Structure formats: C-alpha cells, structure tokens
Amino acid sequence: MSRKPIFAANWKMNKGASETEDFVKSFLSKQQGLNLPAEIVIAPPFVSLPKLADLLHDSNPGQNAHAIQIAAQNCSQYDSGAYTGEISVLMLREFFVHYVIIGHSERRAIYGETDATINAKIRKAREANLKPIFCIGETLAEREGGMLETVLRTQVTDGLKDVSEKDLSDIVIAYEPVWAIGTGVTATSEQAQEAHAFVRSLIADLYGSDSAAKIRIQYGGSVKPNNAAELMACPDIDGALIGGAALDPQSFLEIIRNGTAE
Ligand code: 13P
C-alpha cells in the first residue's frame, strides 16, 4: 500500500500576512523544480489565510505553487450565529482551505476541547468537504502511567464517532505525543512506529483493514531536518506535522526533502 506522505506546517500563533508573504516567496523559490513526492500543507493563523490564498492561487503554476495546500488551525463545530471569536467551515472554504487541524493538544489543554467537541468539529468539517488533520497524543504522565493505549483508543474512538468510512478516507491522523511538542525531545523512531502501528490497528478494528491500510498517519513533535529521515523511514509514519521547524522555509523544505529521500 503506497500512501503519499503529507508534510504540514502548523505555524500556531506565528506569522501575520507580511511574514506569510516572505515565507511563501522564499519557499517557492527554493522549492522550484524539486517536484517533491509529497503533499505539502501550510496552516497559518486565520488572518493570514487570505494572503496565503492570493499567493498560492494567483502565482505562476510553473512555480509549483498549486502543489501546496492550505489548512486552517481550527474551525467551529457550528454553522453560523452567536459564537464570538469563532470561524465557520464555510468561511474557510472561501480562502481555498482544504485541510483543517482539529484537536491539537494545545486546543485540548489550553482551550478545554473534549473528544466530543473534536468529534463535532470533524463531522462539521466533512460536511463542508474539508479534510481534517485529526490530532491525538498522550502526555508524559499518561505514557509513564502505562496509559498510552487507553488514551489513544479513547481519542480515536470518540473523535471518530459516527464518522463514515467514506469520510474517514479524507481524514489524516496526526500522532503528536504531547511531551514531544515544542520540547526538542522527539519520540524515538521505535516509540513513534509503535504508536502509529497501534493507531492503525485501532482504525482496522473500527473500519476494517482496507481503511487502515489507506489512512495517512503523520508524526508530530520536535520534527527537525536532522531527524526527519529516520522517523519517515518507519513503515507506519506517513509524513509530519511540524511546528517550530516549519517557521523557516529552508528548514521546512529540508524536512520534506530528507523525509522523502529514498
Ligand atoms: P513542534 O514541531 O514545535 O514540536 O510542534 C509540533 C506541533 O505541535 C505541530 O502541530
């Protein structure tokens, strides 16, 4: 089963419109002619989406600009109405957004998002034909307490509740151990592979082996140019969700290049 790897930059609360423009121009000029065998996604803050859409959709296709997909970092589970500060899936569609990160550990920990909220967002995103990048992962205390599999099982089962097999085929899972995010501590390739294989087995239990073989599972947590190759060589790792190291165009490109090298 060949799964196209997907490398996504999650900029978190970094880069307004002008910094987005600087990054994209630099990234496109470096990427020119490379034709990387991967899907490339950028998730900027909401306010930078219009600029990113302009840059990627108006620029010369010869620059491979269309090869880059746009993601949002979050969406509302509601359609419209009195939800101050929220952004709906249809609003995102207006800016050529194709992916949306849902259930990031920072949303879970800082903003109290539950598995039920995350499930509602995933289903709402699919209604608008957005592709969720569904984040899961355990804390250090959970891992050390022997809870890894229980935590992942609950997050996957509850997050995907009432999600059809067809909708699942447009979902990417991102396994991001919370203790590896922004800490410089990466999971070893053995730890990552073991967790990814377990997540794939959960998908097989819920949807069958075909769906499990097809779904892409990204790794996230301190991915850098110097560890990308080893992580991406693992059989169940299909790309990366990258925070800090994707703020710099050269470093993001090196991660993709090293992570896709034969
Ligand atoms: P870092 O790559 O900075 O560890 O962040 C990972 C992450 O949270 C991506 O969503």
CSV table of C-alpha atoms and ligand atoms in Angstrom, one decimal:
chain,number,residue,atom,x,y,z
A,1,MET,CA,0.0,0.0,0.0
A,2,SER,CA,1.6,3.3,-1.0
A,3,ARG,CA,0.4,6.3,0.9
A,4,LYS,CA,1.5,9.7,-0.3
A,5,PRO,CA,3.3,11.4,2.6
A,6,ILE,CA,1.9,14.6,3.8
A,7,PHE,CA,4.1,17.3,5.4
A,8,ALA,CA,2.2,20.1,7.1
A,9,ALA,CA,3.5,23.3,8.7
A,10,ASN,CA,1.5,24.3,11.7
A,11,TRP,CA,2.5,27.9,12.3
A,12,LYS,CA,0.4,28.2,15.5
A,13,MET,CA,0.2,31.9,16.5
A,14,ASN,CA,3.1,33.0,14.3
A,15,LYS,CA,3.3,34.9,11.1
A,16,GLY,CA,0.8,37.6,10.1
A,17,ALA,CA,0.2,38.4,6.4
A,18,SER,CA,3.5,40.1,5.7
A,19,GLU,CA,5.6,37.3,7.2
A,20,THR,CA,3.4,34.8,5.4
A,21,GLU,CA,4.3,36.5,2.1
A,22,ASP,CA,8.0,36.5,2.9
A,23,PHE,CA,7.9,32.8,3.8
A,24,VAL,CA,5.9,31.7,0.7
A,25,LYS,CA,8.1,33.7,-1.7
A,26,SER,CA,11.2,32.2,-0.2
A,27,PHE,CA,9.8,28.7,0.0
A,28,LEU,CA,8.6,28.7,-3.6
A,29,SER,CA,11.9,29.9,-5.0
A,30,LYS,CA,13.8,27.2,-3.1
A,31,GLN,CA,11.3,24.5,-4.0
A,32,GLN,CA,11.3,25.4,-7.7
A,33,GLY,CA,12.0,22.4,-9.9
A,34,LEU,CA,12.2,20.0,-7.0
A,35,ASN,CA,9.0,18.1,-7.6
A,36,LEU,CA,8.9,16.5,-4.1
A,37,PRO,CA,7.0,13.3,-3.9
A,38,ALA,CA,4.8,14.5,-1.0
A,39,GLU,CA,1.8,16.6,-0.3
A,40,ILE,CA,2.8,20.0,1.3
A,41,VAL,CA,0.4,21.9,3.5
A,42,ILE,CA,0.7,25.2,5.3
A,43,ALA,CA,-1.6,26.1,8.3
A,44,PRO,CA,-1.2,29.8,9.1
A,45,PRO,CA,-3.2,31.9,11.6
A,46,PHE,CA,-6.7,32.7,10.3
A,47,VAL,CA,-5.9,36.3,9.5
A,48,SER,CA,-3.1,35.2,7.1
A,49,LEU,CA,-5.3,32.8,5.1
A,50,PRO,CA,-6.4,35.5,2.5
A,51,LYS,CA,-2.7,36.4,1.8
A,52,LEU,CA,-1.8,32.7,1.5
A,53,ALA,CA,-4.7,32.1,-0.8
A,54,ASP,CA,-3.6,35.0,-3.0
A,55,LEU,CA,0.0,33.9,-3.1
A,56,LEU,CA,-0.7,30.3,-3.9
A,57,HIS,CA,-3.6,30.7,-6.3
A,58,ASP,CA,-2.5,33.7,-8.3
A,59,SER,CA,1.1,32.8,-8.7
A,60,ASN,CA,2.6,31.0,-11.6
A,61,PRO,CA,1.7,27.3,-11.6
A,62,GLY,CA,5.2,26.8,-13.0
A,63,GLN,CA,6.5,27.6,-9.6
A,64,ASN,CA,4.7,24.5,-8.2
A,65,ALA,CA,2.5,26.9,-6.2
A,66,HIS,CA,-0.6,24.8,-6.7
A,67,ALA,CA,1.2,21.8,-5.1
A,68,ILE,CA,0.8,23.5,-1.7
A,69,GLN,CA,-2.5,23.1,0.1
A,70,ILE,CA,-3.9,25.5,2.6
A,71,ALA,CA,-5.0,24.4,6.1
A,72,ALA,CA,-6.7,26.2,8.9
A,73,GLN,CA,-5.6,25.5,12.5
A,74,ASN,CA,-9.1,25.1,13.9
A,75,CYS,CA,-12.8,25.5,13.0
A,76,SER,CA,-16.1,25.9,14.7
A,77,GLN,CA,-18.4,23.0,15.1
A,78,TYR,CA,-21.3,25.4,14.4
A,79,ASP,CA,-22.5,26.8,11.0
A,80,SER,CA,-23.1,30.5,12.0
A,81,GLY,CA,-24.5,32.7,14.7
A,82,ALA,CA,-23.7,34.0,18.1
A,83,TYR,CA,-20.2,32.4,18.6
A,84,THR,CA,-17.9,35.3,19.3
A,85,GLY,CA,-14.4,34.7,18.1
A,86,GLU,CA,-15.2,31.6,16.1
A,87,ILE,CA,-14.7,30.8,12.4
A,88,SER,CA,-17.0,28.5,10.4
A,89,VAL,CA,-16.1,25.9,7.9
A,90,LEU,CA,-17.8,27.7,5.0
A,91,MET,CA,-15.8,30.9,5.8
A,92,LEU,CA,-12.7,28.8,5.5
A,93,ARG,CA,-13.8,27.4,2.1
A,94,GLU,CA,-13.8,31.0,0.7
A,95,PHE,CA,-10.0,31.1,1.1
A,96,PHE,CA,-9.2,27.8,-0.7
A,97,VAL,CA,-8.7,26.0,2.6
A,98,HIS,CA,-8.6,22.2,2.0
A,99,TYR,CA,-7.4,20.9,5.4
A,100,VAL,CA,-8.2,21.8,8.9
A,101,ILE,CA,-6.3,20.8,12.0
A,102,ILE,CA,-8.7,19.6,14.6
A,103,GLY,CA,-8.0,18.5,18.2
A,104,HIS,CA,-4.4,19.8,18.5
A,105,SER,CA,-3.1,19.2,22.0
A,106,GLU,CA,-2.9,22.9,22.6
A,107,ARG,CA,-6.6,23.2,21.8
A,108,ARG,CA,-7.3,20.3,24.2
A,109,ALA,CA,-5.1,21.5,27.0
A,110,ILE,CA,-5.5,25.3,26.9
A,111,TYR,CA,-9.0,25.7,25.5
A,112,GLY,CA,-10.6,22.7,27.0
A,113,GLU,CA,-11.6,20.9,23.8
A,114,THR,CA,-13.0,17.5,24.6
A,115,ASP,CA,-13.2,14.4,22.4
A,116,ALA,CA,-16.9,15.2,21.9
A,117,THR,CA,-16.1,18.8,20.7
A,118,ILE,CA,-13.4,17.4,18.4
A,119,ASN,CA,-15.8,14.8,17.0
A,120,ALA,CA,-18.4,17.6,16.3
A,121,LYS,CA,-15.7,19.6,14.5
A,122,ILE,CA,-14.6,16.7,12.4
A,123,ARG,CA,-18.1,16.0,11.3
A,124,LYS,CA,-18.7,19.7,10.6
A,125,ALA,CA,-15.5,19.9,8.5
A,126,ARG,CA,-16.5,16.9,6.5
A,127,GLU,CA,-20.0,18.4,5.8
A,128,ALA,CA,-18.1,21.3,4.0
A,129,ASN,CA,-15.7,18.8,2.4
A,130,LEU,CA,-12.7,20.0,4.4
A,131,LYS,CA,-10.1,17.3,5.2
A,132,PRO,CA,-9.5,17.1,9.0
A,133,ILE,CA,-5.9,16.6,10.3
A,134,PHE,CA,-7.1,14.9,13.4
A,135,CYS,CA,-4.6,15.2,16.3
A,136,ILE,CA,-4.1,12.7,19.1
A,137,GLY,CA,-1.4,12.0,21.6
A,138,GLU,CA,-0.6,11.2,25.2
A,139,THR,CA,1.0,13.3,27.9
A,140,LEU,CA,4.2,12.2,29.6
A,141,ALA,CA,2.3,11.3,32.8
A,142,GLU,CA,-0.1,9.1,30.7
A,143,ARG,CA,2.7,7.3,29.0
A,144,GLU,CA,4.7,6.8,32.2
A,145,GLY,CA,1.5,5.6,33.9
A,146,GLY,CA,1.0,2.9,31.3
A,147,MET,CA,-2.0,4.6,29.8
A,148,LEU,CA,-0.7,5.1,26.2
A,149,GLU,CA,-3.0,2.6,24.5
A,150,THR,CA,-6.1,3.6,26.6
A,151,VAL,CA,-5.6,7.3,25.8
A,152,LEU,CA,-5.1,6.7,22.1
A,153,ARG,CA,-8.1,4.3,21.9
A,154,THR,CA,-10.4,6.8,23.6
A,155,GLN,CA,-9.2,9.7,21.5
A,156,VAL,CA,-9.6,7.8,18.2
A,157,THR,CA,-12.9,6.1,19.1
A,158,ASP,CA,-14.6,9.1,20.5
A,159,GLY,CA,-13.1,11.5,18.0
A,160,LEU,CA,-14.3,9.4,15.0
A,161,LYS,CA,-17.7,8.6,16.5
A,162,ASP,CA,-20.4,8.5,13.7
A,163,VAL,CA,-17.8,9.3,11.0
A,164,SER,CA,-18.4,7.2,8.0
A,165,GLU,CA,-15.9,5.0,6.2
A,166,LYS,CA,-16.1,7.4,3.2
A,167,ASP,CA,-15.4,10.4,5.3
A,168,LEU,CA,-12.5,8.6,7.0
A,169,SER,CA,-10.8,8.4,3.6
A,170,ASP,CA,-10.5,12.2,3.7
A,171,ILE,CA,-9.1,12.3,7.2
A,172,VAL,CA,-5.4,12.4,8.1
A,173,ILE,CA,-4.4,11.4,11.7
A,174,ALA,CA,-1.6,13.2,13.4
A,175,TYR,CA,0.0,11.4,16.3
A,176,GLU,CA,1.7,14.0,18.4
A,177,PRO,CA,2.9,12.9,21.8
A,178,VAL,CA,2.4,16.0,24.0
A,179,TRP,CA,5.7,15.6,25.7
A,180,ALA,CA,7.5,15.9,22.3
A,181,ILE,CA,5.8,19.1,21.2
A,182,GLY,CA,8.0,22.2,21.3
A,183,THR,CA,10.3,20.5,23.8
A,184,GLY,CA,13.1,19.4,21.5
A,185,VAL,CA,12.5,15.8,22.8
A,186,THR,CA,11.4,13.7,19.8
A,187,ALA,CA,9.9,10.3,20.2
A,188,THR,CA,12.4,7.7,19.1
A,189,SER,CA,11.6,6.1,15.8
A,190,GLU,CA,10.7,2.9,17.8
A,191,GLN,CA,8.3,4.7,20.1
A,192,ALA,CA,6.7,6.6,17.2
A,193,GLN,CA,6.4,3.5,15.0
A,194,GLU,CA,4.9,1.5,17.8
A,195,ALA,CA,2.2,4.2,18.5
A,196,HIS,CA,1.5,4.6,14.8
A,197,ALA,CA,1.1,0.8,14.3
A,198,PHE,CA,-1.3,0.8,17.3
A,199,VAL,CA,-3.4,3.7,15.9
A,200,ARG,CA,-3.6,1.9,12.5
A,201,SER,CA,-4.8,-1.2,14.4
A,202,LEU,CA,-7.5,0.9,16.1
A,203,ILE,CA,-8.6,2.1,12.6
A,204,ALA,CA,-8.7,-1.6,11.4
A,205,ASP,CA,-10.9,-2.5,14.4
A,206,LEU,CA,-13.3,0.4,13.7
A,207,TYR,CA,-13.3,0.4,9.9
A,208,GLY,CA,-11.6,-2.7,8.6
A,209,SER,CA,-8.2,-3.4,7.2
A,210,ASP,CA,-8.6,-1.6,3.9
A,211,SER,CA,-9.3,1.7,5.5
A,212,ALA,CA,-6.5,1.1,8.0
A,213,ALA,CA,-4.0,0.5,5.2
A,214,LYS,CA,-5.1,3.6,3.4
A,215,ILE,CA,-5.2,6.2,6.2
A,216,ARG,CA,-2.2,8.5,6.5
A,217,ILE,CA,-0.8,9.0,10.0
A,218,GLN,CA,1.6,11.9,10.5
A,219,TYR,CA,4.0,12.2,13.3
A,220,GLY,CA,4.4,15.5,15.1
A,221,GLY,CA,6.6,16.7,18.0
A,222,SER,CA,10.0,18.3,17.5
A,223,VAL,CA,10.5,17.1,13.9
A,224,LYS,CA,13.6,18.7,12.5
A,225,PRO,CA,15.7,18.3,9.3
A,226,ASN,CA,18.1,16.0,11.2
A,227,ASN,CA,15.5,13.5,12.5
A,228,ALA,CA,13.0,13.5,9.6
A,229,ALA,CA,14.6,10.8,7.6
A,230,GLU,CA,14.7,8.3,10.4
A,231,LEU,CA,11.2,9.0,11.5
A,232,MET,CA,9.8,8.9,8.0
A,233,ALA,CA,11.5,5.6,7.3
A,234,CYS,CA,9.2,3.9,9.7
A,235,PRO,CA,6.5,1.8,7.9
A,236,ASP,CA,3.5,3.4,9.6
A,237,ILE,CA,4.6,7.0,9.5
A,238,ASP,CA,3.3,8.9,6.5
A,239,GLY,CA,4.6,12.4,6.9
A,240,ALA,CA,4.9,15.1,9.6
A,241,LEU,CA,3.0,17.9,11.3
A,242,ILE,CA,5.7,20.4,12.1
A,243,GLY,CA,5.6,23.4,14.4
A,244,GLY,CA,8.8,25.3,15.2
A,245,ALA,CA,11.0,23.9,12.4
A,246,ALA,CA,8.4,24.9,9.8
A,247,LEU,CA,8.6,28.6,10.6
A,248,ASP,CA,11.7,28.8,8.4
A,249,PRO,CA,11.3,28.0,4.7
A,250,GLN,CA,14.7,26.3,4.4
A,251,SER,CA,14.2,24.1,7.4
A,252,PHE,CA,10.6,23.1,6.3
A,253,LEU,CA,12.0,22.2,2.9
A,254,GLU,CA,14.8,20.2,4.3
A,255,ILE,CA,12.4,18.2,6.5
A,256,ILE,CA,10.4,17.3,3.4
A,257,ARG,CA,13.4,16.6,1.3
A,258,ASN,CA,15.1,14.4,4.0
A,259,GLY,CA,11.8,12.8,4.9
A,260,THR,CA,11.1,11.7,1.3
A,261,ALA,CA,14.6,10.8,0.2
A,262,GLU,CA,14.8,7.1,-0.9
B,1,13P,P1,6.9,21.4,17.3
B,1,13P,O1,7.4,20.8,15.9
B,1,13P,O2,7.3,22.8,17.5
B,1,13P,O3,7.4,20.4,18.4
B,1,13P,O4,5.3,21.4,17.3
B,1,13P,C1,4.7,20.2,16.9
B,1,13P,C2,3.2,20.5,16.8
B,1,13P,O5,2.6,20.8,17.7
B,1,13P,C3,2.7,20.6,15.4
B,1,13P,O6,1.3,20.6,15.4
